[in-house]
Tab-separated table of N, CA and C in Angstrom:
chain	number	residue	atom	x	y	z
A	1	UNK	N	5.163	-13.331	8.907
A	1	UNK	CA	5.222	-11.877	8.767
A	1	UNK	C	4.719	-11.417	7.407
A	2	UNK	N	5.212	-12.086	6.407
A	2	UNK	CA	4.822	-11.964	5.104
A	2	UNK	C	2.851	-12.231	4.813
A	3	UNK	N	2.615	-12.774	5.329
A	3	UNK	CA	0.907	-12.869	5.421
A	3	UNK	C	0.526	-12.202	6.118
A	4	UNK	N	1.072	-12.062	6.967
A	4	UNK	CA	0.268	-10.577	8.399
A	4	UNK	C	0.007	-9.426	7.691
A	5	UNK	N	1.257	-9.302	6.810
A	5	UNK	CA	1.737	-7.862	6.307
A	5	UNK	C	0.759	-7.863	4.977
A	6	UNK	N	0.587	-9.139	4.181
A	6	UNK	CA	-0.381	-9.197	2.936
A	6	UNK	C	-1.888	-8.578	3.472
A	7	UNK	N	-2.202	-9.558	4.645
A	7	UNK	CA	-3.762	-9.310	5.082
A	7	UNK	C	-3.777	-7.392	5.623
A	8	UNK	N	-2.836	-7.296	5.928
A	8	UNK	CA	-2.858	-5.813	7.126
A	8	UNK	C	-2.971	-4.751	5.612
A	9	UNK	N	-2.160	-5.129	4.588
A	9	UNK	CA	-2.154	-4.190	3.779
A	9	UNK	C	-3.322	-4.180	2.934
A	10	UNK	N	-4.067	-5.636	2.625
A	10	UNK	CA	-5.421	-5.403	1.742
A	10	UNK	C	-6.546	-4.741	2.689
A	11	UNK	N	-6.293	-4.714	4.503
A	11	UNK	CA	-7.367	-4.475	4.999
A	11	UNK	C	-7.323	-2.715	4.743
A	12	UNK	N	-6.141	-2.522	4.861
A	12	UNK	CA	-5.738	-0.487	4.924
A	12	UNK	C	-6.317	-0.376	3.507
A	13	UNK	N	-6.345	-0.612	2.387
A	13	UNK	CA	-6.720	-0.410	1.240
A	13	UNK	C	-7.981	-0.625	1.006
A	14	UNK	N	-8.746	-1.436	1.756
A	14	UNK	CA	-10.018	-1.691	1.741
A	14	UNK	C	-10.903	-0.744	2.665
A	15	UNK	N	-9.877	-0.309	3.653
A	15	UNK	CA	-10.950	0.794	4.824
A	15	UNK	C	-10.451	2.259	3.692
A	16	UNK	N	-9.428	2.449	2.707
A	16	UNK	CA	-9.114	3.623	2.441
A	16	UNK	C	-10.267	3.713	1.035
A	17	UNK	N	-10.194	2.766	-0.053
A	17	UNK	CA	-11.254	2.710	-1.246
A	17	UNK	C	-12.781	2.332	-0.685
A	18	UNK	N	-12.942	2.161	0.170
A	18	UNK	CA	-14.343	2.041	0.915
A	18	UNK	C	-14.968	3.089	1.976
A	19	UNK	N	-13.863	4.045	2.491
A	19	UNK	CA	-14.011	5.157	3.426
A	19	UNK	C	-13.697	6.563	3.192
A	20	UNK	N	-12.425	6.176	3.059
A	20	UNK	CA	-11.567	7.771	3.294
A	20	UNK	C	-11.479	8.126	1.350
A	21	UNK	N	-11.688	7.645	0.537
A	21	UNK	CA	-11.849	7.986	-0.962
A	21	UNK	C	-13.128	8.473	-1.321
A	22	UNK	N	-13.918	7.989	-0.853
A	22	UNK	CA	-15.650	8.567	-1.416
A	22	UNK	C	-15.607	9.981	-0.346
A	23	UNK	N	-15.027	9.874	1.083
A	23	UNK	CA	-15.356	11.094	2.073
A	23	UNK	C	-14.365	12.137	0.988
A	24	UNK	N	-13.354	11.708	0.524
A	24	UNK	CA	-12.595	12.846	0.388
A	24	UNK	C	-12.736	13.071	-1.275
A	25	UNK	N	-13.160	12.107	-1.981
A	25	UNK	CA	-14.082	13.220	-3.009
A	25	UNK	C	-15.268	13.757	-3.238
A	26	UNK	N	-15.892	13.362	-1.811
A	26	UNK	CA	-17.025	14.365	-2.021
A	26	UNK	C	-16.453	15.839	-1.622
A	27	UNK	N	-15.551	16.025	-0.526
A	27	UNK	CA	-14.819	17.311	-0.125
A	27	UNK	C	-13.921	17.898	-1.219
A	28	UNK	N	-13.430	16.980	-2.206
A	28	UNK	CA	-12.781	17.639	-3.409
A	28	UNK	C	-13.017	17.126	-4.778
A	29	UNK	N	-13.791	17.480	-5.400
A	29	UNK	CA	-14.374	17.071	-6.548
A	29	UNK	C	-13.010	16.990	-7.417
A	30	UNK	N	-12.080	17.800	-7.491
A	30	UNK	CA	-10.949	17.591	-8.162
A	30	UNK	C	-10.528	16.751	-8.351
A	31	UNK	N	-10.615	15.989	-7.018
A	31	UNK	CA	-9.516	14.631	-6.315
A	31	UNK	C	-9.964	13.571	-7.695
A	32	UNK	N	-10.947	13.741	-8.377
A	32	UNK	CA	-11.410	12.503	-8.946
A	32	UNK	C	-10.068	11.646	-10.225
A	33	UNK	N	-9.389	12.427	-10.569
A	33	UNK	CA	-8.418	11.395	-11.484
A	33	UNK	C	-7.545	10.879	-10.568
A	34	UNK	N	-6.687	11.659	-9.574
A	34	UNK	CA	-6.008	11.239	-8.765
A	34	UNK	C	-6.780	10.136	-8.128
A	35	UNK	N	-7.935	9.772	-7.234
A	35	UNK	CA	-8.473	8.845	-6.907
A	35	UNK	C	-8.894	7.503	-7.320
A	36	UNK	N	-9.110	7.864	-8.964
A	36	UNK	CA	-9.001	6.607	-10.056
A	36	UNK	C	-7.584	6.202	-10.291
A	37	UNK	N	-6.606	7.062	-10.092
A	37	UNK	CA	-5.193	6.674	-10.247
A	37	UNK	C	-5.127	5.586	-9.090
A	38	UNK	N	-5.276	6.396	-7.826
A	38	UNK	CA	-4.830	5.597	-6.785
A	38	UNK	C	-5.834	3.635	-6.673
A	39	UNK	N	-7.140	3.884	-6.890
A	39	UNK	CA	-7.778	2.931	-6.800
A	39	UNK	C	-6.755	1.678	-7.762
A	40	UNK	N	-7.100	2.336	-9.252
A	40	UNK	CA	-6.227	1.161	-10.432
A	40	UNK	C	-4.968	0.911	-9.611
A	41	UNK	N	-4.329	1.308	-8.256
A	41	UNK	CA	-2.978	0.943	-8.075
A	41	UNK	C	-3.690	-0.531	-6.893
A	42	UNK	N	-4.313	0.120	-6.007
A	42	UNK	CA	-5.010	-0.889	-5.351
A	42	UNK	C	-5.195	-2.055	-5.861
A	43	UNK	N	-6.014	-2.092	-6.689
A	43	UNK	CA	-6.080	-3.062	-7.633
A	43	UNK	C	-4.834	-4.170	-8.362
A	44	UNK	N	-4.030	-3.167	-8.681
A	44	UNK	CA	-2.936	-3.883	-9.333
A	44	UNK	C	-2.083	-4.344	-7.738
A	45	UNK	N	-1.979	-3.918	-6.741
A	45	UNK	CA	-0.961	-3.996	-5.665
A	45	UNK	C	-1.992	-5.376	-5.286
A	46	UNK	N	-3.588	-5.458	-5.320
A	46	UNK	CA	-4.032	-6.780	-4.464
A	46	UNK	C	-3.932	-8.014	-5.685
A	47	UNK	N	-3.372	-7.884	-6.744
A	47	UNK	CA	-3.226	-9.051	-7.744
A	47	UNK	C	-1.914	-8.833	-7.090
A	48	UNK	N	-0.760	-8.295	-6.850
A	48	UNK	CA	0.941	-8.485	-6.279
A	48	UNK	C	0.513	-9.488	-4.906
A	49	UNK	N	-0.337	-8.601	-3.911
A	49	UNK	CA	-0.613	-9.418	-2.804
A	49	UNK	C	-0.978	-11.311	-2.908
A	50	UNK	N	-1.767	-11.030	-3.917
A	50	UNK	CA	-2.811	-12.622	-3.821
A	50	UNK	C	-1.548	-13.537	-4.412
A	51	UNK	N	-0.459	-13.052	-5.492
A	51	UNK	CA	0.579	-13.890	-6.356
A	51	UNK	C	1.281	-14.179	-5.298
A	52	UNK	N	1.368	-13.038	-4.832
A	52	UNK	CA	2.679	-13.442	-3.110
A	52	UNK	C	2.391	-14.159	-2.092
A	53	UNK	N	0.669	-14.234	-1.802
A	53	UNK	CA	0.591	-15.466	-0.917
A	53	UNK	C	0.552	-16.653	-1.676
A	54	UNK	N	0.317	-16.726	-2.855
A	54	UNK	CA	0.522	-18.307	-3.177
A	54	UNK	C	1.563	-18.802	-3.374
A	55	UNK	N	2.718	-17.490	-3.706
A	55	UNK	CA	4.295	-18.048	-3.871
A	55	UNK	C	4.322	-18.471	-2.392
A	56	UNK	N	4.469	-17.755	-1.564
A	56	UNK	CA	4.879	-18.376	0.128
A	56	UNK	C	4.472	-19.659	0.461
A	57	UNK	N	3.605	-20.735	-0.451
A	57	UNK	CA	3.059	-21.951	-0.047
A	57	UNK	C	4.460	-22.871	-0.534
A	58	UNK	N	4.821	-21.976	-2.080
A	58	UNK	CA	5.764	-23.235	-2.745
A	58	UNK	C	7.536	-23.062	-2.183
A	59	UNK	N	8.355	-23.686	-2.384
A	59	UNK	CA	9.465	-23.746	-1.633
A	59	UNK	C	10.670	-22.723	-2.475
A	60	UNK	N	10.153	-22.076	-3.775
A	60	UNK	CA	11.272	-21.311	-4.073
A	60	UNK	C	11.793	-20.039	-3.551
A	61	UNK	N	12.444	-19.794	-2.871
A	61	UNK	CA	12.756	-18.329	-2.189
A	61	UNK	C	13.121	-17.396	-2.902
A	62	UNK	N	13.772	-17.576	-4.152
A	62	UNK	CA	14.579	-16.736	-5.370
A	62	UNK	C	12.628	-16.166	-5.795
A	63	UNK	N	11.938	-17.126	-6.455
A	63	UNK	CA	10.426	-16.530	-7.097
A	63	UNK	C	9.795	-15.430	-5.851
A	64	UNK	N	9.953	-16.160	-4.849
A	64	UNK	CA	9.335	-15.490	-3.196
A	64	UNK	C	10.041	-13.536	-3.478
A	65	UNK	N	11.324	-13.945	-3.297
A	65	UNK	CA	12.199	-12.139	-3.322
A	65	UNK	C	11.416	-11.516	-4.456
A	66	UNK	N	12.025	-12.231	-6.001
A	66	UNK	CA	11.137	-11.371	-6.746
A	66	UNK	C	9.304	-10.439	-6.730
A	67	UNK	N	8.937	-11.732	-6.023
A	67	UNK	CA	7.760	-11.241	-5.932
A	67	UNK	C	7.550	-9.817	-4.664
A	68	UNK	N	8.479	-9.946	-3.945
A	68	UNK	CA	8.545	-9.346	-2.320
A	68	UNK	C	8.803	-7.839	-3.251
A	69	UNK	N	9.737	-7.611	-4.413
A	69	UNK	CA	10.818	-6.697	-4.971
A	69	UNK	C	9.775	-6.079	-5.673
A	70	UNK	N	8.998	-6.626	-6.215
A	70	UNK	CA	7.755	-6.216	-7.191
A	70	UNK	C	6.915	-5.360	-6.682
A	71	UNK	N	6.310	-6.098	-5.359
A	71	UNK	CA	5.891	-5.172	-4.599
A	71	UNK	C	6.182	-3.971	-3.692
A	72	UNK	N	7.495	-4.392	-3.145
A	72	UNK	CA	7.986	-2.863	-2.640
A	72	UNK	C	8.149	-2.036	-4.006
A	73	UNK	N	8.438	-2.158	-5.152
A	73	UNK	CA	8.468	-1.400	-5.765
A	73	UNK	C	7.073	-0.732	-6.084
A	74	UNK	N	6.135	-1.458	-6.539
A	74	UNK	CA	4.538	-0.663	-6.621
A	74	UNK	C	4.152	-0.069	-5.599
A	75	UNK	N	4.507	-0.770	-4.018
A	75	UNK	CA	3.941	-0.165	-2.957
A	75	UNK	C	4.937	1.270	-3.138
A	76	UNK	N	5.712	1.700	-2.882
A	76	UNK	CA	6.238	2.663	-2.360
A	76	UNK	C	6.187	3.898	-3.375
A	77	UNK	N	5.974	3.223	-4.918
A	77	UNK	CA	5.481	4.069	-5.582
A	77	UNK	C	4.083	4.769	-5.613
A	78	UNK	N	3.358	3.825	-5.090
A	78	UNK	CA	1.659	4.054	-4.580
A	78	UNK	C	1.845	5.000	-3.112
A	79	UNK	N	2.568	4.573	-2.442
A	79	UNK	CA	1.991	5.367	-0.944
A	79	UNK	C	2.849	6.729	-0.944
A	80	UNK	N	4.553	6.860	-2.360
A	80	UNK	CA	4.727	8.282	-2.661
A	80	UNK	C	3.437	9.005	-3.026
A	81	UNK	N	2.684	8.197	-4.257
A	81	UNK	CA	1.686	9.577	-4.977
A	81	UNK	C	1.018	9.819	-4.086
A	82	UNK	N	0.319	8.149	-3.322
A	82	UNK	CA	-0.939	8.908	-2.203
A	82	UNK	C	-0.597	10.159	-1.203
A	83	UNK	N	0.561	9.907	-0.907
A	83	UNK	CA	0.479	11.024	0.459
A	83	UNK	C	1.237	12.608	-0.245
A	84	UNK	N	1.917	12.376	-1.451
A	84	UNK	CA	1.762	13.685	-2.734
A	84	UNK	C	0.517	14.313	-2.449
A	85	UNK	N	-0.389	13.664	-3.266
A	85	UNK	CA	-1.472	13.702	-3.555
A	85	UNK	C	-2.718	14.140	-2.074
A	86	UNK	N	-3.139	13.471	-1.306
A	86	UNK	CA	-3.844	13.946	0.050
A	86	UNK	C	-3.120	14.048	1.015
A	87	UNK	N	-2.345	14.438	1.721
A	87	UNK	CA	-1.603	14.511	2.753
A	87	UNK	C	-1.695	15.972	2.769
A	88	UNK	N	-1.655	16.930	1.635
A	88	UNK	CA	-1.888	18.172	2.297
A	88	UNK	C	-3.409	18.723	1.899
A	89	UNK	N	-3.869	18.089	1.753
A	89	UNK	CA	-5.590	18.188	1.624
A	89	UNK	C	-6.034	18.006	3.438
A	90	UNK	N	-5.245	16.858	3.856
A	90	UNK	CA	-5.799	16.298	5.383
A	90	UNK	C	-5.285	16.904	6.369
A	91	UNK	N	-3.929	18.281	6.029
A	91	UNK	CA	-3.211	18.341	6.962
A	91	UNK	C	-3.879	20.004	7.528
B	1	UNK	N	-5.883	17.580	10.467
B	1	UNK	CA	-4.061	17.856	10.199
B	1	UNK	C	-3.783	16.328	10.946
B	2	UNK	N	-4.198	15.534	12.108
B	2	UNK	CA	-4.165	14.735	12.503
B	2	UNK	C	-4.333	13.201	11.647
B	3	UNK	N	-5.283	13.258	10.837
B	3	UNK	CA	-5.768	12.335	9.617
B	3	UNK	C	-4.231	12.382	8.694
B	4	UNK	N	-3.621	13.537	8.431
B	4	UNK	CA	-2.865	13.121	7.041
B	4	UNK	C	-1.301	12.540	8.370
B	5	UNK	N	-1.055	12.893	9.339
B	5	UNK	CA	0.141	12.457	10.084
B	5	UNK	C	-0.527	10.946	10.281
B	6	UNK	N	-1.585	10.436	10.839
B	6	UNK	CA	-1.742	8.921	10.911
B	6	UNK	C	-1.795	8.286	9.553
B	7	UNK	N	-1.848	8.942	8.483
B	7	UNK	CA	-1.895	8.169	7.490
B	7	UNK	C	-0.399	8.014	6.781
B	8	UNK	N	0.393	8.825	7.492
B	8	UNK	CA	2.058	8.826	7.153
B	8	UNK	C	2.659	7.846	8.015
B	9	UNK	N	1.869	8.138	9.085
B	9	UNK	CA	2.312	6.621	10.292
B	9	UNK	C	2.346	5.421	9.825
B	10	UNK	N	1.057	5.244	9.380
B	10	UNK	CA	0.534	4.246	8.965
B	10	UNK	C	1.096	3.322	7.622
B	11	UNK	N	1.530	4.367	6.875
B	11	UNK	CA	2.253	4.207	5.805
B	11	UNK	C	3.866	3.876	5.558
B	12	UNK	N	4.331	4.262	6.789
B	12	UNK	CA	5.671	4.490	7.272
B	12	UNK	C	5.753	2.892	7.747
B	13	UNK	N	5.036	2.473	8.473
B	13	UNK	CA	4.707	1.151	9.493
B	13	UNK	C	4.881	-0.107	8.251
B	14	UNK	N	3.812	0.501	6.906
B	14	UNK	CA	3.994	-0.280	5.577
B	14	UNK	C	5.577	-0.703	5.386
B	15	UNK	N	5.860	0.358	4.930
B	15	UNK	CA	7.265	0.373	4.127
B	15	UNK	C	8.375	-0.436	4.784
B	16	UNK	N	8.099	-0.082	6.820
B	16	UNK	CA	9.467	-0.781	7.336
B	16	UNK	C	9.239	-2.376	7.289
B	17	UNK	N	7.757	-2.794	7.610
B	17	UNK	CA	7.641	-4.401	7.693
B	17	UNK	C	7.409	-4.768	6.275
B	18	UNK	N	7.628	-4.021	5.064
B	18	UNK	CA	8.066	-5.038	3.660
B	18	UNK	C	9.568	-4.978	3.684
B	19	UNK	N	10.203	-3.892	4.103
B	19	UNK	CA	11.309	-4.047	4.088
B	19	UNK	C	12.053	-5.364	5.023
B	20	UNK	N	11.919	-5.456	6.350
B	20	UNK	CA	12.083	-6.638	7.152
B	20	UNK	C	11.499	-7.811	6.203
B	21	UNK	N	10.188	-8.007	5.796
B	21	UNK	CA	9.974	-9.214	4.962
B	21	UNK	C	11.179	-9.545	3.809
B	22	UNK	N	11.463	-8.527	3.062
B	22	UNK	CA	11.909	-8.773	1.948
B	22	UNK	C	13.298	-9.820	2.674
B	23	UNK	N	14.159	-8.930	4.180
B	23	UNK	CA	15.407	-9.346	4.651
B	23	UNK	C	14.820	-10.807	4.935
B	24	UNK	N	14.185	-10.971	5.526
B	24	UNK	CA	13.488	-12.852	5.985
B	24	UNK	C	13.776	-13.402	5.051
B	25	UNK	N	12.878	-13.091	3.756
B	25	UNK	CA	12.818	-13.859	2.781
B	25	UNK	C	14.069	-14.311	2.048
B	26	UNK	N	14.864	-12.754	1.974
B	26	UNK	CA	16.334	-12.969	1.129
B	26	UNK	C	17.628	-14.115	2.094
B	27	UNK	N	17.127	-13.998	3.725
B	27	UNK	CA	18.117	-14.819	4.569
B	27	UNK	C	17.893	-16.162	4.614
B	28	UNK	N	16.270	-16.469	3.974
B	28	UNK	CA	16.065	-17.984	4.663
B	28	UNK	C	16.343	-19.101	2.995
Protein backbone atom coordinates (compact mmCIF):
# COMPACT_ATOMS: atom_id res chain seq x y z
CA UNK A 1 0.00 0.00 0.00
CA UNK A 2 2.80 2.19 0.98
CA UNK A 3 4.43 1.98 -2.70
CA UNK A 4 1.10 2.10 -4.55
CA UNK A 5 0.42 5.22 -2.62
CA UNK A 6 4.35 6.56 -3.25
CA UNK A 7 4.01 5.78 -7.16
CA UNK A 8 0.09 7.14 -7.33
CA UNK A 9 1.24 10.29 -5.57
CA UNK A 10 4.53 11.13 -7.76
CA UNK A 11 2.28 10.25 -10.83
CA UNK A 12 -0.68 13.13 -9.58
CA UNK A 13 2.23 15.56 -9.14
CA UNK A 14 3.75 14.84 -12.29
CA UNK A 15 0.33 15.10 -14.47
CA UNK A 16 -0.33 18.42 -12.10
CA UNK A 17 3.57 20.28 -12.66
CA UNK A 18 3.47 19.01 -16.27
CA UNK A 19 -0.36 19.89 -17.11
CA UNK A 20 -2.69 21.59 -14.99
CA UNK A 21 0.30 24.35 -13.70
CA UNK A 22 1.52 25.74 -17.10
CA UNK A 23 -2.62 25.58 -18.29
CA UNK A 24 -3.42 27.47 -15.24
CA UNK A 25 -0.74 30.06 -15.40
CA UNK A 26 -1.17 30.88 -18.58
CA UNK A 27 -5.08 31.66 -17.44
CA UNK A 28 -3.61 33.53 -14.37
CA UNK A 29 -0.50 35.24 -14.65
CA UNK A 30 -0.80 36.01 -10.92
CA UNK A 31 -0.76 32.34 -10.06
CA UNK A 32 3.06 32.57 -10.69
CA UNK A 33 4.56 32.70 -6.90
CA UNK A 34 1.92 30.53 -5.66
CA UNK A 35 2.89 27.98 -8.45
CA UNK A 36 6.70 28.20 -7.62
CA UNK A 37 5.53 27.70 -4.03
CA UNK A 38 3.61 24.73 -4.88
CA UNK A 39 6.24 23.17 -7.42
CA UNK A 40 9.41 23.68 -4.52
CA UNK A 41 6.79 21.53 -2.35
CA UNK A 42 6.66 18.83 -5.10
CA UNK A 43 9.98 18.68 -5.10
CA UNK A 44 10.66 18.50 -1.50
CA UNK A 45 7.46 15.87 -1.01
CA UNK A 46 9.34 13.51 -4.09
CA UNK A 47 12.82 13.56 -1.98
CA UNK A 48 10.05 12.39 1.31
CA UNK A 49 8.66 9.86 -1.34
CA UNK A 50 12.09 8.34 -2.77
CA UNK A 51 13.56 8.27 1.39
CA UNK A 52 10.28 6.32 2.12
CA UNK A 53 10.66 3.79 -0.48
CA UNK A 54 14.05 2.93 0.50
CA UNK A 55 13.13 2.88 4.23
CA UNK A 56 10.29 0.14 3.33
CA UNK A 57 13.23 -2.24 1.96
CA UNK A 58 15.05 -2.11 5.56
CA UNK A 59 13.35 -3.82 8.62
CA UNK A 60 12.99 -0.77 11.01
CA UNK A 61 9.31 0.18 11.48
CA UNK A 62 9.99 3.00 14.22
CA UNK A 63 12.47 4.92 10.99
CA UNK A 64 9.40 3.60 8.47
CA UNK A 65 6.47 5.80 10.93
CA UNK A 66 8.79 8.63 11.14
CA UNK A 67 9.25 8.83 7.71
CA UNK A 68 5.24 8.02 6.97
CA UNK A 69 4.74 11.28 9.86
CA UNK A 70 7.04 13.52 7.80
CA UNK A 71 5.16 13.11 5.04
CA UNK A 72 1.65 13.38 6.10
CA UNK A 73 2.81 16.31 7.58
CA UNK A 74 4.26 18.09 4.20
CA UNK A 75 1.54 16.39 2.26
CA UNK A 76 -1.39 17.85 3.97
CA UNK A 77 0.29 21.01 4.35
CA UNK A 78 0.84 21.06 0.44
CA UNK A 79 -2.67 19.86 -0.68
CA UNK A 80 -4.15 22.69 2.27
CA UNK A 81 -2.30 25.62 0.21
CA UNK A 82 -2.99 23.90 -3.20
CA UNK A 83 -6.67 23.72 -3.01
CA UNK A 84 -6.46 27.48 -0.85
CA UNK A 85 -4.82 28.55 -3.54
CA UNK A 86 -6.75 27.00 -7.08
CA UNK A 87 -9.77 25.44 -6.04
CA UNK A 88 -11.61 28.63 -6.40
CA UNK A 89 -9.92 29.69 -9.59
CA UNK A 90 -11.36 26.00 -11.03
CA UNK A 91 -14.61 26.20 -9.36
CA UNK B 1 -16.33 24.04 -11.30
CA UNK B 2 -16.01 20.24 -12.01
CA UNK B 3 -11.94 20.36 -12.26
CA UNK B 4 -11.55 22.01 -8.68
CA UNK B 5 -14.30 19.15 -6.97
CA UNK B 6 -12.08 16.21 -8.76
CA UNK B 7 -9.13 17.70 -7.59
CA UNK B 8 -10.60 17.72 -3.85
CA UNK B 9 -11.56 14.07 -4.60
CA UNK B 10 -8.56 13.32 -5.59
CA UNK B 11 -6.85 14.88 -2.84
CA UNK B 12 -9.20 13.62 -0.23
CA UNK B 13 -8.40 9.85 -1.69
CA UNK B 14 -4.49 11.20 -0.81
CA UNK B 15 -4.94 12.00 2.71
CA UNK B 16 -7.24 8.79 3.65
CA UNK B 17 -4.66 6.07 2.09
CA UNK B 18 -1.53 7.90 4.01
CA UNK B 19 -3.52 7.86 6.79
CA UNK B 20 -4.36 3.86 6.57
CA UNK B 21 -0.51 3.52 5.61
CA UNK B 22 0.73 5.33 8.48
CA UNK B 23 -2.00 2.66 10.77
CA UNK B 24 -0.15 -0.55 8.76
CA UNK B 25 2.98 0.69 9.39
CA UNK B 26 2.44 1.76 13.19
CA UNK B 27 0.55 -2.05 13.71
CA UNK B 28 3.11 -4.23 12.01
Amino acid sequence: NCLTLCRGLHIHHTFESGGLFPSMLERHPELAATITTLEAEHAKIAGLLEALQTLVSTPSTTSVLAAVDELITELTQHLDYEEEQLIPLLD
Amino acid sequence: GSFGAALRLIHGAFRRELALVRREVASS
